[in-house]
PDB file of C-alpha atoms and ligand atoms in Angstrom:
ATOM      1  CA  MET A 929      -0.094   0.008  -0.044  1.00 58.00           C
ATOM      2  CA  SER A 930       1.495   3.399  -1.020  1.00 55.00           C
ATOM      3  CA  ALA A 931      -0.067   6.894  -0.919  1.00 63.00           C
ATOM      4  CA  SER A 932      -1.925   6.186  -3.960  1.00 75.00           C
ATOM      5  CA  LYS A 933      -5.671   5.271  -3.823  1.00 85.00           C
ATOM      6  CA  PRO A 934      -6.389   2.019  -1.874  1.00 86.00           C
ATOM      7  CA  THR A 935      -7.864  -0.654  -3.801  1.00 88.00           C
ATOM      8  CA  ARG A 936      -8.946  -2.918  -0.992  1.00 93.00           C
ATOM      9  CA  ARG A 937      -9.692  -2.444   2.691  1.00 96.00           C
ATOM     10  CA  VAL A 938      -6.477  -0.762   4.533  1.00 98.00           C
ATOM     11  CA  THR A 939      -5.218  -2.628   7.408  1.00 98.00           C
ATOM     12  CA  ILE A 940      -3.089  -1.636  10.341  1.00 98.00           C
ATOM     13  CA  ALA A 941      -0.245  -3.683   8.611  1.00 98.00           C
ATOM     14  CA  ASP A 942      -0.753  -1.425   5.602  1.00 98.00           C
ATOM     15  CA  ILE A 943      -0.537   1.787   7.851  1.00 98.00           C
ATOM     16  CA  ALA A 944       2.728   0.546   9.596  1.00 98.00           C
ATOM     17  CA  ARG A 945       4.248  -0.392   5.892  1.00 98.00           C
ATOM     18  CA  MET A 946       3.477   3.097   4.950  1.00 97.00           C
ATOM     19  CA  TYR A 947       5.075   4.496   7.913  1.00 98.00           C
ATOM     20  CA  GLU A 948       8.117   2.169   7.232  1.00 98.00           C
ATOM     21  CA  GLU A 949       8.478   3.287   3.928  1.00 98.00           C
ATOM     22  CA  GLY A 950       8.190   6.838   5.075  1.00 97.00           C
ATOM     23  CA  VAL A 951       4.972   7.586   2.996  1.00 97.00           C
ATOM     24  CA  ARG A 952       3.231  10.536   4.663  1.00 97.00           C
ATOM     25  CA  PHE A 953      -0.515  10.438   4.407  1.00 97.00           C
ATOM     26  CA  ALA A 954      -3.643  12.441   5.324  1.00 98.00           C
ATOM     27  CA  THR A 955      -6.479  11.143   7.460  1.00 98.00           C
ATOM     28  CA  ILE A 956      -9.626  12.820   8.462  1.00 98.00           C
ATOM     29  CA  THR A 957     -13.059  12.476  10.208  1.00 98.00           C
ATOM     30  CA  ALA A 958     -16.350  11.658   8.791  1.00 98.00           C
ATOM     31  CA  TYR A 959     -19.643  11.251  10.495  1.00 98.00           C
ATOM     32  CA  ASP A 960     -22.299   9.980   7.837  1.00 98.00           C
ATOM     33  CA  PHE A 961     -22.749   7.776   4.538  1.00 98.00           C
ATOM     34  CA  PRO A 962     -22.080  10.532   1.928  1.00 98.00           C
ATOM     35  CA  THR A 963     -19.201  12.210   3.447  1.00 98.00           C
ATOM     36  CA  ALA A 964     -17.378   8.808   4.214  1.00 98.00           C
ATOM     37  CA  ARG A 965     -17.888   7.854   0.439  1.00 98.00           C
ATOM     38  CA  ILE A 966     -16.454  11.075  -0.719  1.00 98.00           C
ATOM     39  CA  VAL A 967     -13.485  10.649   1.638  1.00 98.00           C
ATOM     40  CA  ASP A 968     -12.666   6.945   0.835  1.00 98.00           C
ATOM     41  CA  GLU A 969     -13.082   7.874  -3.145  1.00 97.00           C
ATOM     42  CA  ALA A 970     -10.397  10.521  -2.465  1.00 97.00           C
ATOM     43  CA  GLY A 971      -8.143   7.745  -1.399  1.00 97.00           C
ATOM     44  CA  ILE A 972      -7.888   8.627   2.239  1.00 98.00           C
ATOM     45  CA  PRO A 973      -6.449   5.659   3.928  1.00 98.00           C
ATOM     46  CA  LEU A 974      -8.019   6.190   7.481  1.00 98.00           C
ATOM     47  CA  ILE A 975     -11.205   7.784   8.256  1.00 98.00           C
ATOM     48  CA  LEU A 976     -11.862   8.777  11.911  1.00 98.00           C
ATOM     49  CA  VAL A 977     -15.422   8.749  13.424  1.00 98.00           C
ATOM     50  CA  GLY A 978     -14.415  11.333  15.970  1.00 98.00           C
ATOM     51  CA  ASP A 979     -16.629  12.302  18.977  1.00 98.00           C
ATOM     52  CA  SER A 980     -15.912  15.589  17.917  1.00 97.00           C
ATOM     53  CA  LEU A 981     -19.402  14.489  16.024  1.00 98.00           C
ATOM     54  CA  GLY A 982     -20.877  15.814  19.127  1.00 97.00           C
ATOM     55  CA  MET A 983     -19.686  19.433  18.731  1.00 94.00           C
ATOM     56  CA  VAL A 984     -19.641  19.556  14.865  1.00 95.00           C
ATOM     57  CA  MET A 985     -22.836  17.572  13.950  1.00 96.00           C
ATOM     58  CA  LEU A 986     -25.009  17.226  17.030  1.00 96.00           C
ATOM     59  CA  GLY A 987     -24.621  20.742  18.511  1.00 94.00           C
ATOM     60  CA  TYR A 988     -23.398  19.783  22.003  1.00 95.00           C
ATOM     61  CA  ASP A 989     -21.002  22.208  23.667  1.00 92.00           C
ATOM     62  CA  THR A 990     -18.412  19.417  24.491  1.00 93.00           C
ATOM     63  CA  THR A 991     -17.504  15.786  23.439  1.00 95.00           C
ATOM     64  CA  VAL A 992     -18.164  14.805  27.143  1.00 95.00           C
ATOM     65  CA  ARG A 993     -21.923  14.614  26.030  1.00 96.00           C
ATOM     66  CA  VAL A 994     -21.556  12.015  23.292  1.00 98.00           C
ATOM     67  CA  SER A 995     -22.965   8.524  24.129  1.00 98.00           C
ATOM     68  CA  ILE A 996     -21.654   5.204  22.960  1.00 98.00           C
ATOM     69  CA  GLU A 997     -25.035   4.398  21.020  1.00 98.00           C
ATOM     70  CA  GLU A 998     -24.514   7.801  18.993  1.00 98.00           C
ATOM     71  CA  MET A 999     -20.829   6.844  18.398  1.00 98.00           C
ATOM     72  CA  LEU A1000     -21.973   3.509  16.992  1.00 98.00           C
ATOM     73  CA  HIS A1001     -24.866   4.895  14.852  1.00 98.00           C
ATOM     74  CA  HIS A1002     -22.506   7.240  13.167  1.00 98.00           C
ATOM     75  CA  THR A1003     -19.694   4.607  12.991  1.00 98.00           C
ATOM     76  CA  ARG A1004     -22.187   2.417  10.953  1.00 98.00           C
ATOM     77  CA  ALA A1005     -23.015   4.724   8.298  1.00 98.00           C
ATOM     78  CA  VAL A1006     -19.353   5.695   7.865  1.00 98.00           C
ATOM     79  CA  ALA A1007     -18.620   1.952   7.598  1.00 98.00           C
ATOM     80  CA  ARG A1008     -21.183   1.468   5.172  1.00 98.00           C
ATOM     81  CA  GLY A1009     -19.854   4.330   2.932  1.00 98.00           C
ATOM     82  CA  ALA A1010     -16.075   3.486   3.449  1.00 98.00           C
ATOM     83  CA  ARG A1011     -15.184   0.695   0.943  1.00 97.00           C
ATOM     84  CA  HIS A1012     -11.280   0.878   1.259  1.00 98.00           C
ATOM     85  CA  ALA A1013     -10.490   3.138   4.177  1.00 98.00           C
ATOM     86  CA  LEU A1014      -9.739   1.963   7.813  1.00 98.00           C
ATOM     87  CA  VAL A1015     -12.410   2.740   9.759  1.00 98.00           C
ATOM     88  CA  VAL A1016     -11.517   3.998  13.518  1.00 98.00           C
ATOM     89  CA  GLY A1017     -14.208   4.632  15.990  1.00 98.00           C
ATOM     90  CA  ASP A1018     -13.581   7.014  18.753  1.00 98.00           C
ATOM     91  CA  MET A1019     -14.480   5.477  22.319  1.00 98.00           C
ATOM     92  CA  PRO A1020     -16.599   8.066  23.910  1.00 98.00           C
ATOM     93  CA  PHE A1021     -16.016   9.801  27.562  1.00 97.00           C
ATOM     94  CA  LEU A1022     -16.273   7.023  30.069  1.00 97.00           C
ATOM     95  CA  SER A1023     -16.723   4.155  27.707  1.00 98.00           C
ATOM     96  CA  TYR A1024     -13.413   2.858  28.721  1.00 97.00           C
ATOM     97  CA  GLY A1025     -10.962   3.236  31.938  1.00 96.00           C
ATOM     98  CA  VAL A1026     -13.798   2.754  34.232  1.00 96.00           C
ATOM     99  CA  SER A1027     -13.373  -1.077  34.356  1.00 97.00           C
ATOM    100  CA  GLU A1028     -10.971  -3.354  31.983  1.00 96.00           C
ATOM    101  CA  ALA A1029     -13.949  -5.580  31.066  1.00 97.00           C
ATOM    102  CA  GLU A1030     -16.319  -2.595  30.143  1.00 98.00           C
ATOM    103  CA  SER A1031     -13.809  -1.138  28.054  1.00 98.00           C
ATOM    104  CA  VAL A1032     -13.151  -4.316  26.004  1.00 98.00           C
ATOM    105  CA  GLU A1033     -16.710  -4.884  25.670  1.00 98.00           C
ATOM    106  CA  HIS A1034     -17.442  -1.345  24.351  1.00 98.00           C
ATOM    107  CA  ALA A1035     -14.484  -1.410  21.965  1.00 98.00           C
ATOM    108  CA  GLY A1036     -15.642  -4.747  20.755  1.00 98.00           C
ATOM    109  CA  ARG A1037     -19.295  -3.215  19.839  1.00 98.00           C
ATOM    110  CA  PHE A1038     -17.483  -0.655  17.428  1.00 98.00           C
ATOM    111  CA  LEU A1039     -16.032  -3.881  15.605  1.00 98.00           C
ATOM    112  CA  SER A1040     -18.919  -6.138  15.891  1.00 98.00           C
ATOM    113  CA  GLU A1041     -21.967  -3.886  15.800  1.00 98.00           C
ATOM    114  CA  ALA A1042     -20.597  -0.739  13.803  1.00 98.00           C
ATOM    115  CA  TYR A1043     -18.190  -2.508  11.554  1.00 98.00           C
ATOM    116  CA  ALA A1044     -15.272  -0.505  12.280  1.00 98.00           C
ATOM    117  CA  GLN A1045     -11.633  -1.932  12.203  1.00 98.00           C
ATOM    118  CA  ALA A1046     -10.293  -0.206  15.116  1.00 98.00           C
ATOM    119  CA  VAL A1047     -10.968   2.272  18.083  1.00 98.00           C
ATOM    120  CA  LYS A1048      -9.527   5.279  19.303  1.00 98.00           C
ATOM    121  CA  VAL A1049      -8.658   6.050  23.260  1.00 98.00           C
ATOM    122  CA  GLU A1050      -7.574   9.258  24.585  1.00 98.00           C
ATOM    123  CA  GLY A1051      -4.790   9.411  27.577  1.00 98.00           C
ATOM    124  CA  GLY A1052      -1.226   8.439  27.719  1.00 98.00           C
ATOM    125  CA  VAL A1053       0.035   6.856  30.757  1.00 98.00           C
ATOM    126  CA  ARG A1054      -3.269   7.057  32.554  1.00 97.00           C
ATOM    127  CA  SER A1055      -4.756   4.863  29.424  1.00 98.00           C
ATOM    128  CA  ALA A1056      -1.789   2.665  28.886  1.00 98.00           C
ATOM    129  CA  ARG A1057      -3.199  -0.367  30.763  1.00 98.00           C
ATOM    130  CA  THR A1058      -6.771  -0.048  29.033  1.00 98.00           C
ATOM    131  CA  ILE A1059      -5.165  -0.080  25.524  1.00 98.00           C
ATOM    132  CA  GLU A1060      -3.145  -3.043  26.227  1.00 98.00           C
ATOM    133  CA  THR A1061      -5.957  -4.818  27.194  1.00 98.00           C
ATOM    134  CA  ILE A1062      -8.178  -3.915  24.535  1.00 98.00           C
ATOM    135  CA  VAL A1063      -5.323  -4.505  22.114  1.00 98.00           C
ATOM    136  CA  THR A1064      -4.760  -8.079  23.824  1.00 98.00           C
ATOM    137  CA  ALA A1065      -8.343  -8.643  23.245  1.00 98.00           C
ATOM    138  CA  GLY A1066      -7.687  -8.383  19.298  1.00 98.00           C
ATOM    139  CA  ILE A1067      -8.799  -4.874  18.791  1.00 98.00           C
ATOM    140  CA  PRO A1068      -6.503  -2.613  17.066  1.00 98.00           C
ATOM    141  CA  VAL A1069      -6.194   1.028  19.007  1.00 98.00           C
ATOM    142  CA  MET A1070      -4.994   4.447  18.069  1.00 98.00           C
ATOM    143  CA  GLY A1071      -3.943   6.742  20.884  1.00 98.00           C
ATOM    144  CA  HIS A1072      -4.515  10.137  21.554  1.00 98.00           C
ATOM    145  CA  ILE A1073      -2.203  12.292  23.771  1.00 98.00           C
ATOM    146  CA  GLY A1074      -1.587  16.221  23.789  1.00 97.00           C
ATOM    147  CA  LEU A1075      -4.995  18.065  24.077  1.00 96.00           C
ATOM    148  CA  THR A1076      -7.424  15.207  24.686  1.00 95.00           C
ATOM    149  CA  PRO A1077     -10.992  17.076  24.641  1.00 93.00           C
ATOM    150  CA  GLN A1078     -12.768  14.705  26.877  1.00 94.00           C
ATOM    151  CA  ALA A1079     -10.449  15.879  29.568  1.00 93.00           C
ATOM    152  CA  VAL A1080     -10.789  19.565  28.681  1.00 88.00           C
ATOM    153  CA  ASN A1081     -12.526  19.991  32.235  1.00 87.00           C
ATOM    154  CA  GLN A1082      -9.148  18.765  33.923  1.00 88.00           C
ATOM    155  CA  LEU A1083      -6.754  20.439  31.282  1.00 88.00           C
ATOM    156  CA  GLY A1084      -8.499  23.970  31.710  1.00 82.00           C
ATOM    157  CA  GLY A1085      -9.586  24.612  28.293  1.00 84.00           C
ATOM    158  CA  PHE A1086      -8.442  23.829  24.671  1.00 88.00           C
ATOM    159  CA  ARG A1087      -5.048  24.913  24.765  1.00 91.00           C
ATOM    160  CA  VAL A1088      -1.489  24.004  23.487  1.00 94.00           C
ATOM    161  CA  GLN A1089      -0.013  21.121  25.617  1.00 93.00           C
ATOM    162  CA  GLY A1090       3.621  20.300  26.551  1.00 95.00           C
ATOM    163  CA  ARG A1091       5.084  23.874  26.346  1.00 96.00           C
ATOM    164  CA  SER A1092       6.694  23.728  29.958  1.00 96.00           C
ATOM    165  CA  LYS A1093       9.584  21.235  30.772  1.00 98.00           C
ATOM    166  CA  GLU A1094       7.429  19.257  33.138  1.00 97.00           C
ATOM    167  CA  SER A1095       4.549  18.874  30.589  1.00 96.00           C
ATOM    168  CA  ALA A1096       6.960  18.162  27.727  1.00 98.00           C
ATOM    169  CA  ARG A1097       8.552  15.419  29.656  1.00 98.00           C
ATOM    170  CA  ARG A1098       4.804  14.115  30.530  1.00 98.00           C
ATOM    171  CA  LEU A1099       4.026  14.218  26.910  1.00 98.00           C
ATOM    172  CA  ILE A1100       6.906  12.075  25.900  1.00 98.00           C
ATOM    173  CA  ALA A1101       6.226   9.625  28.509  1.00 98.00           C
ATOM    174  CA  ASP A1102       2.555   9.658  27.508  1.00 98.00           C
ATOM    175  CA  ALA A1103       3.568   8.884  23.609  1.00 98.00           C
ATOM    176  CA  LEU A1104       5.829   6.126  24.949  1.00 98.00           C
ATOM    177  CA  ALA A1105       3.294   4.445  27.136  1.00 98.00           C
ATOM    178  CA  VAL A1106       0.810   4.724  24.292  1.00 98.00           C
ATOM    179  CA  GLN A1107       3.452   2.728  21.979  1.00 98.00           C
ATOM    180  CA  GLU A1108       4.399   0.245  24.733  1.00 98.00           C
ATOM    181  CA  ALA A1109       0.793  -0.716  25.208  1.00 98.00           C
ATOM    182  CA  GLY A1110       0.287  -1.672  21.836  1.00 98.00           C
ATOM    183  CA  ALA A1111      -1.120   1.052  19.914  1.00 98.00           C
ATOM    184  CA  PHE A1112      -0.849   1.245  16.088  1.00 98.00           C
ATOM    185  CA  ALA A1113      -0.770   5.023  15.643  1.00 98.00           C
ATOM    186  CA  VAL A1114      -1.024   7.904  18.216  1.00 98.00           C
ATOM    187  CA  VAL A1115      -2.749  11.186  17.603  1.00 98.00           C
ATOM    188  CA  LEU A1116      -0.720  14.431  18.779  1.00 98.00           C
ATOM    189  CA  GLU A1117      -3.450  17.304  19.416  1.00 98.00           C
ATOM    190  CA  LEU A1118      -2.213  20.617  20.068  1.00 97.00           C
ATOM    191  CA  VAL A1119       1.497  20.000  20.694  1.00 98.00           C
ATOM    192  CA  PRO A1120       4.140  22.430  19.720  1.00 98.00           C
ATOM    193  CA  ALA A1121       5.637  21.671  16.523  1.00 98.00           C
ATOM    194  CA  GLU A1122       9.180  20.893  17.904  1.00 98.00           C
ATOM    195  CA  LEU A1123       7.964  18.670  20.579  1.00 98.00           C
ATOM    196  CA  ALA A1124       5.662  16.578  18.175  1.00 98.00           C
ATOM    197  CA  ARG A1125       8.907  16.224  15.773  1.00 98.00           C
ATOM    198  CA  ALA A1126      10.920  14.909  18.949  1.00 98.00           C
ATOM    199  CA  ILE A1127       8.171  12.392  19.743  1.00 98.00           C
ATOM    200  CA  THR A1128       7.986  11.328  16.320  1.00 98.00           C
ATOM    201  CA  GLU A1129      11.824  10.549  16.112  1.00 98.00           C
ATOM    202  CA  ARG A1130      11.341   8.736  19.460  1.00 98.00           C
ATOM    203  CA  LEU A1131       8.509   6.482  18.361  1.00 98.00           C
ATOM    204  CA  SER A1132       8.231   3.522  16.132  1.00 98.00           C
ATOM    205  CA  ILE A1133       4.470   3.828  15.166  1.00 98.00           C
ATOM    206  CA  PRO A1134       3.067   6.525  13.157  1.00 98.00           C
ATOM    207  CA  THR A1135       2.236   9.823  14.752  1.00 98.00           C
ATOM    208  CA  VAL A1136      -0.965  11.598  13.600  1.00 98.00           C
ATOM    209  CA  GLY A1137      -0.890  15.375  14.078  1.00 98.00           C
ATOM    210  CA  ILE A1138      -3.441  17.748  14.297  1.00 98.00           C
ATOM    211  CA  GLY A1139      -2.213  21.282  15.592  1.00 98.00           C
ATOM    212  CA  ALA A1140       1.132  19.536  15.978  1.00 98.00           C
ATOM    213  CA  GLY A1141       3.041  21.064  13.050  1.00 98.00           C
ATOM    214  CA  PRO A1142       4.549  19.480   9.932  1.00 98.00           C
ATOM    215  CA  TRP A1143       6.747  17.101  11.315  1.00 98.00           C
ATOM    216  CA  THR A1144       4.327  14.133  12.218  1.00 98.00           C
ATOM    217  CA  SER A1145       4.015  10.867  10.127  1.00 98.00           C
ATOM    218  CA  ALA A1146       0.635  11.823   9.396  1.00 98.00           C
ATOM    219  CA  GLU A1147      -1.957  14.474   9.575  1.00 98.00           C
ATOM    220  CA  ILE A1148      -5.657  14.379  10.879  1.00 98.00           C
ATOM    221  CA  GLN A1149      -8.204  17.444  10.684  1.00 98.00           C
ATOM    222  CA  VAL A1150     -12.126  17.579  11.546  1.00 98.00           C
ATOM    223  CA  ILE A1151     -13.528  17.484   8.223  1.00 98.00           C
ATOM    224  CA  THR A1152     -16.093  20.455   8.702  1.00 98.00           C
ATOM    225  CA  ASP A1153     -12.928  22.661   9.678  1.00 97.00           C
ATOM    226  CA  VAL A1154     -11.306  22.129   6.388  1.00 97.00           C
ATOM    227  CA  VAL A1155     -14.080  21.774   4.012  1.00 97.00           C
ATOM    228  CA  GLY A1156     -15.572  25.139   5.300  1.00 96.00           C
ATOM    229  CA  LEU A1157     -18.590  23.828   6.985  1.00 95.00           C
ATOM    230  CA  THR A1158     -17.708  24.792  10.595  1.00 89.00           C
ATOM    231  CA  GLN A1159     -20.237  27.202  12.081  1.00 80.00           C
ATOM    232  CA  GLY A1160     -18.585  29.866  14.335  1.00 81.00           C
ATOM    233  CA  PHE A1161     -14.984  29.068  15.887  1.00 83.00           C
ATOM    234  CA  THR A1162     -12.574  27.417  13.858  1.00 86.00           C
ATOM    235  CA  PRO A1163      -9.249  26.467  15.313  1.00 90.00           C
ATOM    236  CA  ARG A1164      -6.079  28.026  14.091  1.00 92.00           C
ATOM    237  CA  HIS A1165      -4.274  24.911  13.066  1.00 94.00           C
ATOM    238  CA  ALA A1166      -7.299  24.276  10.453  1.00 95.00           C
ATOM    239  CA  ARG A1167      -7.072  25.434   6.882  1.00 95.00           C
ATOM    240  CA  ARG A1168     -10.202  26.253   4.895  1.00 95.00           C
ATOM    241  CA  PHE A1169      -9.475  23.969   1.657  1.00 97.00           C
ATOM    242  CA  GLY A1170     -13.127  24.714   0.373  1.00 96.00           C
ATOM    243  CA  GLU A1171     -16.473  26.482   1.178  1.00 96.00           C
ATOM    244  CA  VAL A1172     -19.035  23.670   1.395  1.00 97.00           C
ATOM    245  CA  GLY A1173     -21.032  25.731   3.678  1.00 96.00           C
ATOM    246  CA  GLU A1174     -21.402  28.535   1.256  1.00 97.00           C
ATOM    247  CA  ALA A1175     -22.235  26.313  -1.510  1.00 97.00           C
ATOM    248  CA  LEU A1176     -24.663  24.478   0.412  1.00 97.00           C
ATOM    249  CA  ALA A1177     -26.325  27.876   1.477  1.00 97.00           C
ATOM    250  CA  ALA A1178     -26.324  29.004  -2.037  1.00 98.00           C
ATOM    251  CA  ALA A1179     -27.932  25.515  -3.233  1.00 98.00           C
ATOM    252  CA  VAL A1180     -30.711  25.593  -0.559  1.00 98.00           C
ATOM    253  CA  ALA A1181     -31.549  29.392  -1.429  1.00 98.00           C
ATOM    254  CA  ALA A1182     -31.781  28.527  -5.051  1.00 98.00           C
ATOM    255  CA  TYR A1183     -33.926  25.473  -4.495  1.00 98.00           C
ATOM    256  CA  ARG A1184     -36.349  27.778  -2.247  1.00 98.00           C
ATOM    257  CA  ASP A1185     -36.381  30.293  -5.373  1.00 98.00           C
ATOM    258  CA  ALA A1186     -37.137  28.124  -7.878  1.00 98.00           C
ATOM    259  CA  VAL A1187     -39.958  26.310  -5.936  1.00 98.00           C
ATOM    260  CA  VAL A1188     -41.619  29.689  -5.045  1.00 98.00           C
ATOM    261  CA  ALA A1189     -41.130  30.860  -8.884  1.00 98.00           C
ATOM    262  CA  GLY A1190     -42.766  27.724 -10.176  1.00 98.00           C
ATOM    263  CA  ASP A1191     -39.642  26.611 -11.956  1.00 98.00           C
ATOM    264  CA  PHE A1192     -39.130  23.436  -9.872  1.00 98.00           C
ATOM    265  CA  PRO A1193     -40.155  21.029 -10.282  1.00 97.00           C
ATOM    266  CA  GLY A1194     -40.424  21.007 -13.934  1.00 97.00           C
ATOM    267  CA  GLU A1195     -41.158  18.593 -16.785  1.00 95.00           C
ATOM    268  CA  ALA A1196     -37.894  16.906 -16.204  1.00 96.00           C
ATOM    269  CA  GLU A1197     -38.458  16.236 -12.708  1.00 97.00           C
ATOM    270  CA  SER A1198     -41.990  14.916 -12.703  1.00 97.00           C
ATOM    271  CA  SER A1199     -43.869  11.928 -14.247  1.00 97.00           C
ATOM    272  CA  SER A1200     -46.947  11.677 -16.205  1.00 96.00           C
ATOM    273  CA  MET A1201     -49.824   8.971 -16.696  1.00 96.00           C
ATOM    274  CA  ASP A1202     -51.984   8.138 -19.616  1.00 96.00           C
ATOM    275  CA  GLU A1203     -54.611  10.629 -19.928  1.00 94.00           C
ATOM    276  CA  GLY A1204     -57.396   8.280 -20.715  1.00 94.00           C
ATOM    277  CA  VAL A1205     -56.593   6.317 -17.401  1.00 96.00           C
ATOM    278  CA  LEU A1206     -56.886   9.327 -15.360  1.00 95.00           C
ATOM    279  CA  ALA A1207     -60.125  10.522 -17.323  1.00 94.00           C
ATOM    280  CA  GLU A1208     -61.560   7.107 -16.473  1.00 94.00           C
ATOM    281  CA  VAL A1209     -60.657   7.585 -12.903  1.00 95.00           C
ATOM    282  CA  LEU A1210     -62.056  10.805 -12.676  1.00 94.00           C
ATOM    283  CA  GLY A1211     -65.073  10.051 -14.560  1.00 92.00           C
ATOM    284  CA  ARG A1212     -64.835  12.222 -17.567  1.00 83.00           C
ATOM    285  CA  SER A1213     -63.938  12.048 -21.051  1.00 73.00           C
ATOM    286  CA  THR A1214     -60.501  13.098 -22.355  1.00 61.00           C
ATOM    287  CA  LEU A1215     -62.081  15.337 -25.219  1.00 55.00           C
ATOM    288  CA  ASP A1216     -64.405  17.269 -22.525  1.00 58.00           C
ATOM    289  CA  GLN A1217     -61.758  17.889 -19.943  1.00 54.00           C
ATOM    290  CA  PRO A1218     -58.097  17.589 -21.106  1.00 53.00           C
ATOM    291  CA  SER A1219     -55.819  17.337 -18.196  1.00 50.00           C
ATOM    292  CA  GLU A1220     -53.729  20.206 -17.407  1.00 54.00           C
ATOM    293  CA  SER A1221     -50.020  20.138 -18.905  1.00 53.00           C
ATOM    294  CA  LEU A1222     -47.013  19.936 -16.635  1.00 54.00           C
ATOM    295  CA  ALA A1223     -46.407  23.594 -17.382  1.00 49.00           C
ATOM    296  CA  ILE A1224     -48.918  24.606 -14.619  1.00 48.00           C
ATOM    297  CA  PRO A1225     -49.627  28.405 -14.734  1.00 47.00           C
ATOM    298  CA  LEU A1226     -48.711  29.577 -11.361  1.00 46.00           C
ATOM    299  CA  ASP A1227     -51.134  32.645 -10.920  1.00 45.00           C
ATOM    300  CA  ARG A1228     -53.464  30.817  -8.412  1.00 42.00           C
ATOM    301  CA  ASP A1229     -53.069  31.831  -4.756  1.00 43.00           C
ATOM    302  CA  LEU A1230     -51.129  29.579  -2.472  1.00 39.00           C
TER     303      LEU A1230
HETATM  304  O1  LIG B 655     -12.941  13.446  17.769  1.00 50.62           O
HETATM  305  C1  LIG B 655     -12.145  13.853  16.925  1.00 50.62           C
HETATM  306  O2  LIG B 655     -12.431  14.285  16.015  1.00 50.62           O
HETATM  307  C2  LIG B 655     -10.568  13.620  17.076  1.00 50.62           C
HETATM  308  C3  LIG B 655      -9.531  14.178  16.093  1.00 50.62           C
HETATM  309  C4  LIG B 655      -9.361  15.677  16.365  1.00 50.62           C
HETATM  310  C5  LIG B 655      -8.259  13.596  16.494  1.00 50.62           C
HETATM  311  O3  LIG B 655     -10.215  13.047  18.004  1.00 50.62           O
END
């Protein structure tokens, strides 16, 4: 597997091979069937059904509110749309780390009920034992350290992690712990670029950066941020590669105007029936009462 478009399901072995061959790759989030199709068709090798779902799709103010049932529902939709990409389901707040048995059971649901091929778990040293247990059960895990949004209440906000000596050392220890626990990759979120590079150099699994500079093994972004669909605050680390929100608004307005003006639906978007059949149903002769043409005059009151 190279950076070219996959022709079969991407596996964690393919991700490891790309990393060993120094192939840098882009990954992205998706939350529904049509978007997953588009992302998959673009040749993106790994799709994360992130719990960012809660904030960018469900309108919650924090990812902490996302339930496992919501995650499974959206992961299923993405898995149906992604024919080749490795689908990673994000384990939501408290669905892991409370008890080892429950962590494995919940991780397993992403594979058996939602057809993901792997899960993602937040936390470094604090989650290492959980990651190891899930991996031992045969479920691939992607780690996530740095800014871990589920712990935002503990971290005191969405801010860059690892700037002080102490927290930089902690992040390096977190990265090593996640690798040691058996994760196949690790997300570095909101980490200074130099520290992300140092971590990447010390690991033998791919680092997947978001707000972590250009020197990670791969990049991940929240799809709404990079296609121009995010409403309100867009993080500094996201670049808008399109204006899907504007295109959507223009399309909805054009549809509204066409309906109001009587331009839509027209003949091309309508079906017709045999006039004789309709005349019989209505109990009249086709000669007496020709049916209205599809070009309906719109001078009547609505
Ligand atoms: O939930 C999410 O989308 C994530 C990415 C930001 C890595 O965790």
